[in-house]
Coordinates of C-alpha atoms and ligand atoms in Angstrom, one line a residue:
M1480 CA 83.0 52.6 118.7
S1481 CA 84.8 55.0 120.9
S1482 CA 83.4 55.4 124.4
T1483 CA 81.8 58.8 125.4
Y1484 CA 81.9 60.3 128.7
K1485 CA 80.5 63.4 130.4
L1486 CA 82.1 65.5 133.2
N1487 CA 79.6 67.1 135.5
N1488 CA 80.9 70.2 137.1
T1489 CA 78.7 69.6 140.2
D1490 CA 80.5 66.3 140.9
S1491 CA 82.6 66.5 144.0
F1492 CA 86.2 65.3 143.9
G1493 CA 86.4 65.3 147.7
N1494 CA 84.8 63.2 150.4
G1495 CA 82.0 65.6 151.3
D1496 CA 83.2 66.7 154.7
A1497 CA 85.9 69.2 153.8
K1498 CA 85.7 72.2 151.4
S1499 CA 86.2 70.7 147.9
L1500 CA 87.0 72.3 144.6
C1501 CA 84.9 71.4 141.6
P1502 CA 87.0 71.9 138.5
N1503 CA 85.3 73.1 135.3
P1504 CA 85.7 70.5 132.6
V1505 CA 86.3 73.1 130.0
N1506 CA 88.9 75.4 131.4
G1507 CA 90.1 73.4 134.4
F1508 CA 89.5 76.2 136.9
S1509 CA 87.5 75.8 140.0
D1510 CA 84.2 77.7 139.7
S1511 CA 82.3 76.7 142.8
I1512 CA 83.0 75.8 146.4
S1513 CA 80.6 73.4 148.1
L1514 CA 80.4 73.6 151.9
S1515 CA 79.9 70.6 154.1
E1516 CA 76.4 70.0 155.5
K1517 CA 77.8 70.7 159.0
A1518 CA 79.0 74.1 158.1
V1519 CA 75.7 75.0 156.5
Q1520 CA 73.8 74.0 159.6
E1521 CA 76.1 76.1 161.7
L1522 CA 75.4 79.1 159.5
L1523 CA 71.7 78.6 159.7
I1524 CA 71.8 78.3 163.5
Q1525 CA 73.6 81.7 163.6
Q1526 CA 70.8 83.4 161.6
S1527 CA 67.2 83.8 162.5
P1528 CA 64.7 82.4 159.8
M1529 CA 63.4 86.0 159.0
Q1530 CA 66.9 87.3 158.5
A1531 CA 67.8 84.4 156.2
T1532 CA 64.7 85.0 154.1
D1533 CA 65.5 88.7 153.8
D1534 CA 69.0 87.9 152.7
H1535 CA 67.7 85.5 150.1
L1536 CA 65.3 88.1 148.7
I1537 CA 68.1 90.7 148.5
E1538 CA 70.3 88.1 146.8
F1539 CA 67.5 87.2 144.4
S1540 CA 66.6 90.8 143.5
E1541 CA 70.3 91.4 142.9
A1542 CA 70.5 88.4 140.6
L1543 CA 67.4 89.7 138.7
R1544 CA 69.0 93.1 138.3
T1545 CA 72.1 91.5 136.9
V1546 CA 70.1 89.5 134.4
A1547 CA 68.1 92.6 133.4
K1548 CA 71.3 94.5 132.9
A1549 CA 72.7 91.7 130.7
L1550 CA 69.5 91.6 128.7
R1551 CA 69.6 95.3 128.2
G1552 CA 73.2 95.2 127.1
A1553 CA 72.4 92.4 124.6
A1554 CA 69.5 94.3 123.2
E1555 CA 71.5 97.5 122.8
G1556 CA 74.3 95.6 121.1
K1557 CA 71.9 94.1 118.7
A1558 CA 70.3 97.5 117.9
L1559 CA 73.8 99.0 117.3
A1560 CA 74.7 96.1 115.0
Q1561 CA 71.5 96.5 113.1
A1562 CA 72.0 100.2 112.8
E1563 CA 75.5 99.7 111.6
A1564 CA 74.4 97.1 109.0
A1565 CA 71.7 99.4 107.8
E1566 CA 74.2 102.2 107.5
W1567 CA 76.6 100.0 105.4
K1568 CA 73.8 98.9 103.2
R1569 CA 72.9 102.5 102.6
R1570 CA 76.6 103.3 101.7
Y1571 CA 76.8 100.3 99.5
E1572 CA 73.7 101.4 97.6
L1573 CA 75.1 104.9 97.3
E1574 CA 78.4 103.5 96.0
R1575 CA 76.6 101.3 93.6
S1576 CA 74.4 104.0 92.2
K1577 CA 77.5 106.2 91.8
N1578 CA 79.3 103.5 89.9
V1579 CA 76.3 102.9 87.7
E1580 CA 76.1 106.6 86.9
L1581 CA 79.8 106.7 86.1
Q1582 CA 79.4 103.8 83.8
H1583 CA 76.5 105.5 82.0
K1584 CA 78.6 108.7 81.7
E1585 CA 81.6 106.7 80.3
L1586 CA 79.3 104.8 78.0
S1587 CA 77.7 108.0 76.6
N1588 CA 81.1 109.6 76.2
G1589 CA 82.3 106.6 74.2
V1590 CA 79.1 106.6 72.1
L1591 CA 79.4 110.3 71.4
A1592 CA 83.1 109.9 70.5
N1593 CA 82.2 107.2 68.0
E1594 CA 79.2 109.0 66.6
S1595 CA 80.9 112.4 66.1
K1596 CA 84.3 111.1 65.2
S1597 CA 85.3 114.6 66.0
P1598 CA 89.0 115.3 66.0
R1599 CA 88.3 118.0 68.5
M1600 CA 87.7 115.5 71.3
E1601 CA 90.2 116.4 73.9
H1602 CA 90.0 113.5 76.3
V1603 CA 88.4 110.3 75.4
V1604 CA 88.3 107.8 78.3
K1605 CA 86.7 104.7 77.1
S1606 CA 86.0 101.5 78.9
P1607 CA 88.3 98.8 77.6
R1608 CA 85.2 96.8 76.9
L1609 CA 84.0 99.3 74.4
H1610 CA 87.1 98.9 72.4
A1611 CA 87.0 95.2 72.4
Q1612 CA 86.7 93.9 68.8
E1613 CA 86.9 90.3 68.2
N1614 CA 88.8 89.3 65.2
S1615 CA 89.0 85.6 64.5
S1616 CA 91.7 85.7 61.8
N1617 CA 94.9 84.1 62.9
G1618 CA 93.3 82.9 66.1
M1619 CA 93.9 86.3 67.7
E1620 CA 91.6 88.4 69.9
R1621 CA 92.1 92.1 69.2
I1622 CA 91.6 95.4 71.0
C1623 CA 92.0 98.5 68.9
S1624 CA 93.5 101.3 70.8
H1625 CA 92.6 104.8 70.1
E1626 CA 90.4 107.5 68.8
V1627 CA 91.8 110.5 67.0
L1628 CA 92.9 112.9 69.8
Q1629 CA 93.6 116.5 69.7
D1630 CA 96.6 118.0 71.4
G1631 CA 95.1 119.7 74.4
G1632 CA 97.1 122.8 73.6
F1633 CA 99.1 122.6 76.8
N1634 CA 102.5 124.2 77.3
S1635 CA 101.7 126.3 74.3
Y1636 CA 103.8 123.8 72.4
N1637 CA 101.6 123.9 69.3
N1638 CA 97.9 123.9 68.5
K1639 CA 97.9 121.8 65.4
L1640 CA 96.1 118.5 65.5
K1641 CA 98.3 115.7 66.7
R1642 CA 97.4 112.0 66.4
K1643 CA 98.4 109.5 69.0
A1644 CA 100.0 106.4 67.5
S1645 CA 97.4 103.7 67.2
F1646 CA 98.1 100.1 68.1
K1647 CA 96.5 96.7 68.3
L1648 CA 96.7 94.2 71.1
S1649 CA 96.4 90.6 70.1
W1650 CA 96.2 87.5 72.3
G1651 CA 98.2 84.8 70.6
C1652 CA 97.1 81.2 71.1
K1653 CA 99.7 78.5 70.9
G1654 CA 99.2 75.7 68.4
M1655 CA 96.4 77.4 66.4
A1656 CA 97.2 76.7 62.8
N1657 CA 93.9 77.6 61.3
D1658 CA 91.3 80.4 61.8
Q1659 CA 89.2 78.5 64.3
H1660 CA 89.4 80.4 67.5
K1661 CA 87.7 78.9 70.5
K1662 CA 85.8 81.8 72.0
E1663 CA 84.2 80.0 74.9
I1664 CA 86.3 78.7 77.7
V1665 CA 83.4 76.9 79.2
S1666 CA 80.8 75.2 77.0
F1667 CA 77.6 73.5 78.0
E1668 CA 76.1 70.9 75.7
R1669 CA 73.3 68.5 76.5
G1670 CA 73.8 68.7 80.2
N1671 CA 77.6 68.3 80.1
I1672 CA 80.0 71.1 81.0
S1673 CA 83.4 71.0 79.4
T1674 CA 86.2 73.5 79.2
A1675 CA 88.1 74.4 76.0
E1676 CA 91.8 73.5 75.7
R1677 CA 93.8 76.1 77.6
S1678 CA 96.2 78.0 75.4
S1679 CA 99.1 80.3 76.2
K1680 CA 98.0 83.9 75.7
Q1681 CA 101.0 86.1 75.3
I1682 CA 99.8 89.6 74.5
S1683 CA 101.4 91.3 71.6
L1684 CA 101.3 95.0 70.8
T1685 CA 101.5 96.0 67.1
W1686 CA 101.8 99.7 66.1
E1687 CA 99.3 100.7 63.4
S1688 CA 101.0 104.0 63.0
D1689 CA 104.4 105.1 64.1
P1690 CA 104.8 106.3 67.7
Q1691 CA 105.6 110.0 67.8
T1692 CA 105.8 111.1 71.4
V1693 CA 107.6 109.5 74.3
L1694 CA 107.6 110.4 78.0
I1695 CA 110.8 109.7 80.0
I1696 CA 110.4 109.3 83.8
T1697 CA 113.6 109.1 85.7
K1698 CA 114.7 108.2 89.3
P1699 CA 115.9 111.4 91.0
N1700 CA 119.3 112.0 92.5
S1701 CA 121.1 109.4 90.4
T1702 CA 124.1 110.4 88.4
S1703 CA 124.0 107.3 86.1
V1704 CA 120.3 107.9 85.4
R1705 CA 121.0 111.6 84.6
V1706 CA 123.9 110.7 82.2
L1707 CA 121.7 108.1 80.5
S1708 CA 118.7 110.4 80.2
V1709 CA 120.8 113.1 78.5
D1710 CA 122.1 110.6 76.0
M1711 CA 118.7 109.0 75.4
V1712 CA 116.9 112.3 74.8
R1713 CA 119.5 113.3 72.3
W1714 CA 119.4 110.0 70.4
L1715 CA 115.6 109.8 70.3
R1716 CA 115.3 113.3 68.9
A1717 CA 118.2 113.1 66.4
Q1718 CA 117.8 109.5 65.2
K1719 CA 114.0 109.0 65.6
G1720 CA 112.7 112.5 65.3
L1721 CA 110.4 112.0 68.3
N1722 CA 108.7 114.5 70.6
I1723 CA 109.9 114.2 74.1
Y1724 CA 108.3 114.9 77.4
V1725 CA 110.2 114.8 80.7
E1726 CA 109.4 115.9 84.3
P1727 CA 109.9 119.6 85.0
R1728 CA 113.0 118.7 87.2
V1729 CA 114.5 116.8 84.3
K1730 CA 113.9 119.6 81.8
T1731 CA 115.8 122.0 84.2
E1732 CA 118.7 119.4 84.4
L1733 CA 118.8 119.1 80.6
L1734 CA 118.8 122.8 80.0
S1735 CA 121.6 123.2 82.5
E1736 CA 123.5 120.7 80.4
S1737 CA 122.8 122.5 77.1
S1738 CA 120.3 125.0 75.7
S1739 CA 119.9 122.8 72.7
F1740 CA 117.5 120.8 74.8
N1741 CA 114.8 123.4 74.5
F1742 CA 112.8 121.2 72.3
V1743 CA 112.0 119.0 75.3
Q1744 CA 108.5 119.5 76.6
T1745 CA 107.1 119.3 80.2
W1746 CA 104.1 120.2 82.2
E1747 CA 103.2 122.8 84.8
D1748 CA 100.3 121.5 86.8
D1749 CA 98.2 118.4 87.6
K1750 CA 95.7 119.3 84.9
E1751 CA 98.4 119.0 82.3
I1752 CA 99.5 115.7 83.8
S1753 CA 96.0 114.4 83.5
L1754 CA 96.1 115.1 79.8
L1755 CA 99.4 113.4 79.2
H1756 CA 97.8 110.1 78.2
T1757 CA 96.2 111.8 75.2
K1758 CA 99.7 112.7 73.8
V1759 CA 102.2 110.1 74.9
D1760 CA 102.6 107.0 72.8
L1761 CA 105.3 105.3 74.9
L1762 CA 106.6 105.8 78.4
I1763 CA 110.2 105.0 79.2
T1764 CA 111.3 104.6 82.8
L1765 CA 114.9 104.8 84.0
G1766 CA 115.2 103.5 87.6
G1767 CA 114.0 100.6 89.6
D1768 CA 110.6 99.2 90.4
G1769 CA 109.9 102.3 92.4
T1770 CA 110.2 104.4 89.2
V1771 CA 107.7 102.2 87.4
L1772 CA 105.3 102.6 90.3
W1773 CA 105.9 106.4 90.2
A1774 CA 105.3 106.6 86.5
A1775 CA 102.1 104.5 86.7
S1776 CA 100.8 106.6 89.6
M1777 CA 100.9 109.7 87.3
F1778 CA 98.2 108.2 85.2
K1779 CA 94.8 108.1 86.9
G1780 CA 93.2 106.6 83.8
P1781 CA 94.7 104.9 80.7
V1782 CA 98.4 104.4 80.8
P1783 CA 100.7 104.4 77.7
P1784 CA 102.8 101.2 77.2
I1785 CA 105.9 101.4 79.5
V1786 CA 109.4 100.4 78.6
P1787 CA 111.2 100.0 81.9
F1788 CA 115.0 100.2 81.9
S1789 CA 116.7 98.7 85.0
M1790 CA 118.8 101.1 86.9
G1791 CA 118.0 99.9 90.4
S1792 CA 119.1 96.9 92.5
L1793 CA 116.1 94.5 92.1
G1794 CA 114.0 95.2 89.1
F1795 CA 111.0 92.8 89.0
M1796 CA 109.2 95.1 86.6
T1797 CA 112.3 96.4 84.8
P1798 CA 113.6 93.8 82.3
F1799 CA 115.6 96.0 80.0
H1800 CA 119.3 96.7 80.4
S1801 CA 120.3 100.3 79.9
E1802 CA 123.5 99.4 78.1
Q1803 CA 121.7 98.2 75.0
Y1804 CA 119.0 100.9 75.1
R1805 CA 119.3 101.9 71.4
E1806 CA 118.8 98.3 70.0
C1807 CA 116.0 97.8 72.5
L1808 CA 114.2 101.0 71.6
E1809 CA 114.7 100.4 67.9
A1810 CA 112.9 97.1 68.2
I1811 CA 110.1 98.5 70.4
L1812 CA 109.4 101.5 68.2
K1813 CA 109.1 99.1 65.3
G1814 CA 107.0 96.5 67.1
P1815 CA 105.4 94.1 67.6
I1816 CA 106.2 93.9 71.3
S1817 CA 105.3 91.3 73.8
I1818 CA 103.7 92.9 76.8
T1819 CA 102.6 92.0 80.4
L1820 CA 99.2 93.5 81.1
R1821 CA 99.4 94.4 84.8
H1822 CA 96.2 94.9 86.6
R1823 CA 95.8 97.8 89.0
L1824 CA 93.5 98.2 92.0
Q1825 CA 91.3 101.3 92.5
C1826 CA 90.8 102.3 96.1
H1827 CA 88.8 104.9 97.8
I1828 CA 88.2 105.9 101.4
I1829 CA 84.8 106.4 102.8
R1830 CA 84.9 108.6 105.8
D1831 CA 82.3 107.9 108.5
K1832 CA 82.0 111.7 109.1
A1833 CA 81.2 112.2 105.4
R1834 CA 78.8 109.3 105.1
H1835 CA 75.9 111.4 104.0
E1836 CA 77.9 113.1 101.3
Y1837 CA 77.7 111.8 97.7
E1838 CA 81.3 112.5 96.8
T1839 CA 84.1 110.3 98.2
E1840 CA 87.8 111.2 98.4
E1841 CA 89.9 111.0 95.3
T1842 CA 90.2 107.4 93.9
M1843 CA 93.7 106.1 94.2
L1844 CA 95.1 103.6 91.7
V1845 CA 97.8 101.1 92.8
L1846 CA 100.0 98.8 90.8
N1847 CA 101.5 96.9 93.7
E1848 CA 99.3 97.1 96.8
V1849 CA 97.2 99.1 99.2
T1850 CA 98.3 98.5 102.8
I1851 CA 96.2 99.2 105.9
D1852 CA 98.4 99.0 109.0
R1853 CA 98.7 100.3 112.6
G1854 CA 101.1 103.1 111.6
I1855 CA 102.8 104.5 114.7
S1856 CA 100.2 103.1 117.1
S1857 CA 101.4 100.3 119.3
Y1858 CA 98.0 98.7 119.5
L1859 CA 96.9 95.8 117.5
T1860 CA 94.9 96.9 114.4
N1861 CA 91.4 95.7 114.3
L1862 CA 90.0 95.6 110.7
E1863 CA 86.7 94.2 109.7
C1864 CA 86.9 92.9 106.1
Y1865 CA 84.0 92.2 103.7
C1866 CA 84.1 90.8 100.2
D1867 CA 81.1 91.9 98.1
N1868 CA 79.4 92.6 101.4
S1869 CA 80.0 89.1 102.8
F1870 CA 81.9 89.2 106.0
V1871 CA 85.4 87.7 105.5
T1872 CA 87.2 88.1 108.7
C1873 CA 88.4 90.5 111.4
V1874 CA 92.2 91.1 111.0
Q1875 CA 93.9 91.6 114.4
G1876 CA 97.6 92.1 113.9
D1877 CA 99.8 94.7 112.3
G1878 CA 97.6 95.1 109.3
L1879 CA 96.5 93.9 105.9
I1880 CA 97.8 94.1 102.4
L1881 CA 95.5 94.0 99.4
S1882 CA 97.8 93.4 96.5
T1883 CA 97.7 93.0 92.8
T1884 CA 99.4 90.0 91.3
S1885 CA 102.3 92.3 90.1
G1886 CA 102.7 93.4 93.7
S1887 CA 102.8 89.7 94.9
T1888 CA 106.6 89.8 94.8
A1889 CA 106.8 92.9 96.9
Y1890 CA 105.4 93.7 100.4
S1891 CA 102.8 90.9 100.2
L1892 CA 105.6 88.3 99.6
A1893 CA 107.5 89.7 102.7
A1894 CA 104.2 89.2 104.7
G1895 CA 103.9 85.5 103.6
G1896 CA 101.7 85.9 100.5
S1897 CA 102.2 83.7 97.4
M1898 CA 104.1 84.8 94.4
V1899 CA 101.6 85.0 91.5
H1900 CA 102.3 85.5 87.8
P1901 CA 101.4 89.1 87.0
Q1902 CA 98.9 88.2 84.4
V1903 CA 96.8 86.2 86.7
P1904 CA 93.9 88.5 87.5
G1905 CA 93.1 88.5 91.2
I1906 CA 93.4 90.3 94.5
L1907 CA 95.8 89.0 97.2
F1908 CA 94.5 89.3 100.7
T1909 CA 97.6 89.1 102.9
P1910 CA 97.6 89.8 106.6
I1911 CA 100.6 91.4 108.3
C1912 CA 101.7 89.6 111.4
P1913 CA 98.2 88.4 112.4
H1914 CA 97.9 87.5 116.0
S1915 CA 96.3 84.2 115.2
L1916 CA 97.7 80.7 114.4
S1917 CA 95.2 80.0 111.7
F1918 CA 95.2 83.1 109.5
R1919 CA 96.5 82.2 106.0
P1920 CA 96.7 84.5 103.0
L1921 CA 93.9 84.4 100.4
I1922 CA 93.7 85.1 96.7
L1923 CA 90.3 86.5 95.7
P1924 CA 88.9 86.6 92.2
E1925 CA 89.3 89.7 90.1
H1926 CA 85.6 90.8 90.1
V1927 CA 85.1 91.2 93.9
T1928 CA 85.0 94.5 95.9
V1929 CA 86.8 94.3 99.2
R1930 CA 85.8 96.6 102.0
V1931 CA 88.0 97.1 105.0
Q1932 CA 86.5 99.0 107.9
V1933 CA 88.0 100.2 111.2
P1934 CA 85.2 99.2 113.7
F1935 CA 83.5 101.8 115.8
N1936 CA 84.8 100.2 118.9
S1937 CA 88.4 100.1 117.7
R1938 CA 91.0 101.2 120.2
S1939 CA 93.1 103.0 117.7
S1940 CA 92.9 104.4 114.1
A1941 CA 94.6 102.7 111.2
W1942 CA 96.8 104.0 108.4
V1943 CA 96.4 103.3 104.7
S1944 CA 99.2 103.7 102.1
F1945 CA 99.2 103.3 98.3
D1946 CA 102.2 101.6 96.7
G1947 CA 104.1 102.5 99.9
K1948 CA 103.2 106.2 99.5
D1949 CA 100.5 108.8 100.4
R1950 CA 99.7 107.7 103.9
K1951 CA 96.2 108.5 105.1
Q1952 CA 94.6 108.0 108.5
L1953 CA 91.5 105.8 108.9
E1954 CA 89.5 106.7 112.0
A1955 CA 87.0 104.4 113.7
G1956 CA 84.1 104.0 111.3
D1957 CA 86.1 104.9 108.2
A1958 CA 86.5 102.3 105.5
L1959 CA 88.6 101.5 102.4
V1960 CA 86.8 100.1 99.4
C1961 CA 89.0 98.4 96.8
S1962 CA 88.3 96.7 93.5
M1963 CA 90.1 96.0 90.2
A1964 CA 90.7 99.1 88.1
P1965 CA 89.6 99.3 84.5
W1966 CA 93.0 100.7 83.5
P1967 CA 95.9 98.2 83.5
V1968 CA 99.5 99.0 83.0
S1969 CA 101.2 97.4 80.1
T1970 CA 104.9 96.9 80.4
A1971 CA 107.1 95.7 77.5
C1972 CA 108.7 92.3 78.0
Q1973 CA 112.3 91.4 77.3
V1974 CA 111.4 87.9 76.1
E1975 CA 107.7 87.3 77.0
S1976 CA 105.6 87.6 80.1
T1977 CA 106.3 84.2 81.7
N1978 CA 109.9 84.1 80.9
D1979 CA 110.4 87.6 82.3
F1980 CA 108.5 86.7 85.5
L1981 CA 110.5 83.5 86.1
R1982 CA 113.8 85.3 85.4
S1983 CA 112.9 88.0 87.9
I1984 CA 112.2 85.6 90.7
H1985 CA 115.3 83.7 90.0
D1986 CA 117.6 86.7 89.6
G1987 CA 115.9 89.0 92.0
L1988 CA 115.1 86.6 94.9
H1989 CA 117.3 83.6 94.1
W1990 CA 114.1 81.6 94.4
N1991 CA 114.6 78.0 95.4
L1992 CA 118.3 78.1 95.0
R1993 CA 119.8 75.0 96.5
K1994 CA 122.9 72.9 95.7
T1995 CA 121.9 69.9 93.6
Q1996 CA 122.0 66.7 95.6
S1997 CA 124.8 64.4 94.3
A1998 CA 123.9 61.1 92.7
D1999 CA 126.2 59.0 94.9
G2000 CA 124.0 57.8 97.7
P2001 CA 121.1 55.5 98.5
Q2002 CA 119.0 54.7 95.4
D2003 CA 115.5 53.3 94.8
T2004 CA 115.8 49.7 93.8
Ligands
NAD1232 N1 108.7 94.6 104.0 C1 108.7 94.8 102.7 O1 109.0 94.0 101.9 C2 108.2 96.2 102.3 C3 107.8 97.2 103.2 C4 107.4 98.4 102.7 C5 107.2 98.6 101.3 N2 107.5 97.6 100.4 C6 107.3 97.7 99.0 O2 107.9 98.8 98.4 C7 107.0 99.2 97.4 C8 107.4 100.6 97.1 O3 108.6 100.6 96.3 P1 109.6 101.8 96.3 O4 110.7 101.4 95.3 O5 108.8 103.0 96.0 O6 110.1 101.8 97.7 P2 111.5 101.5 98.2 O7 112.6 102.4 97.6 O8 111.5 101.4 99.7 O9 111.8 100.0 97.6 C9 111.1 98.8 98.1 C10 111.7 97.6 97.4 O10 110.6 96.9 96.9 C11 110.9 96.4 95.6 N3 109.7 96.3 94.8 C12 108.8 97.3 94.5 N4 107.8 96.8 93.7 C13 108.1 95.4 93.6 C14 107.5 94.4 92.9 N5 106.3 94.5 92.3 N6 108.1 93.1 93.0 C15 109.2 93.0 93.7 N7 109.9 93.9 94.3 C16 109.3 95.2 94.3 C17 111.8 97.5 95.0 O11 112.6 97.0 94.0 C18 112.6 97.9 96.2 O12 113.8 97.1 96.3 C19 105.7 99.1 98.0 O13 104.7 99.0 97.0 C20 105.8 97.8 98.7 O14 105.4 96.7 98.0 C21 108.0 96.4 100.9
ATP1233 N1 110.4 110.3 88.9 C1 110.4 110.2 90.2 N2 110.0 111.3 91.0 C2 110.0 111.2 92.3 N3 110.3 110.1 93.0 C3 110.7 109.0 92.3 C4 110.7 109.0 90.8 N4 111.1 107.8 90.4 C5 111.3 107.1 91.5 N5 111.0 107.8 92.6 C6 111.2 107.3 94.0 O1 112.5 107.0 94.3 C7 112.6 105.8 95.1 C8 113.6 104.9 94.5 O2 113.3 104.5 93.2 P1 113.6 103.1 92.6 O3 112.9 102.0 93.4 O4 113.2 103.2 91.1 O5 115.1 103.0 92.7 P2 116.0 102.1 93.6 O6 115.6 102.2 95.0 O7 117.4 102.4 93.2 O8 115.7 100.7 93.0 P3 115.7 99.3 93.8 O9 114.5 99.5 94.7 O10 115.4 98.3 92.7 O11 117.0 99.3 94.4 C9 111.2 105.2 95.2 O12 110.7 105.5 96.4 C10 110.4 106.0 94.1 O13 109.1 106.2 94.6

């Protein structure tokens, strides 16, 4: 048994006559000075007994005042904390009731759309869960895509009914020869819990009707992108007879090339952008990862499947080579396509000033990450983080990244987060330069709601940015609330999801590249 010992900070290390220092066992600093008895007697002789008593009373009353002040401070602190907690509870309830109301609205929209089957429905936004239809044949789970949608009549293009191409998504399971599909991952029988055999679930998209409309989003100020877009638009129209939407800037560029491009459609305002998802069957991006992020950010709800062509330097989300765009688009328009379903995060800011208001600021959707940092301030950011209202930690450092798994290879990776396969659902909680030796990044489950608050006593404000854009300031008391969005982004795969992911980390980052050790050396016997 190991011996135990106690250090008493009243023990003297000296011989009693001289002034001696008593080191504190915890911090090693001296915190009291004992005087020798002789010195004390001398002091007492110098003072009359009455004066000494008065002095003691003064000292005593001062000590009492200090204690009272400390107690008052503690009580005030406690009251403040209680008020803050009550305020957060109230906001949480407000938030929850708002979400419930939204869900009800969504649900009744979906039900109405199903009941009426009206082709005049302009904008049907359904929860993916409402679409889910299980189909056990071929061991596939399926989601049917669309309702019949009417062209919203924008751009005075035409007012005739136009149907969006419909498609099915199926989750393929490796090694399933028959129709038996194991629906439950976890089963519970006679007190025993067991899990079903894990199977690879590559998602496949099959067109049920031919795609008719494509939207092409391009990186600006790039000659090679401009040349390619001209060629692609021409080919898609002449060979495939497709309707084509481009950004207003690109339409101007095309028309300056030739007036024969006047069939190309575009939009004029945000309202028209918000209706794009009801018309577009396929979204093509020409650029790097930034262009995919840009394209996704245009869709605040459902996003059409994206075919990302690589015209940047890195390309984690852009597996297609522009040189073979015709073969590639031929195959994609025909289907079926392997896709990566990339989750997005929905974030909104709750302002302390507007805490009594029902409406919060516009919800932002991110494909990579939302970052809360110190911006131009040179002070440490101080961020209180809660997960489903449980306190997680207080981040003191340059900031915090809340990332999707798609974003795990971007800023989060640079800040020391793990790389995660994009189809793993989860939220990465990665600090930026934390001033602590023990802060490691976390990966939280998909269903949680994370709240990051700038404390009321923070020395400075914080700044939040969404996929590296749209910086907004968070003042003391403001909070950012973030959870998984119901509208993922599907990107077409070159091969399949895992193969594409591994290729991107090998090619893009030279992950774990090392010369192979030669065989001529010491060997295990
Ligand atoms: N220190 C950093 O690594 C750092 C700092 C700021 C922003 N970023 C990233 O830049 C993103 C914005 O991209 P942008 O193109 O608009 O800005 P940008 O032009 O500054 O490019 C940033 C770089 O990040 C790469 N990138 C973007 N998304 C990626 C992903 N999911 N996986 C791997 N690499 C990715 C891009 O290819 C590009 O090379 C932000 O979402 C953030 O993740 C990274
Ligand atoms: N359609 C667009 N409209 C406006 N800005 C865009 C558009 N597409 C991309 N951007 C912006 O242009 C910048 C560069 O885009 P992108 O990352 O695609 O190209 P890149 O920098 O050449 O690629 P890489 O980062 O792989 O080298 C990004 O900040 C992105 O937000």
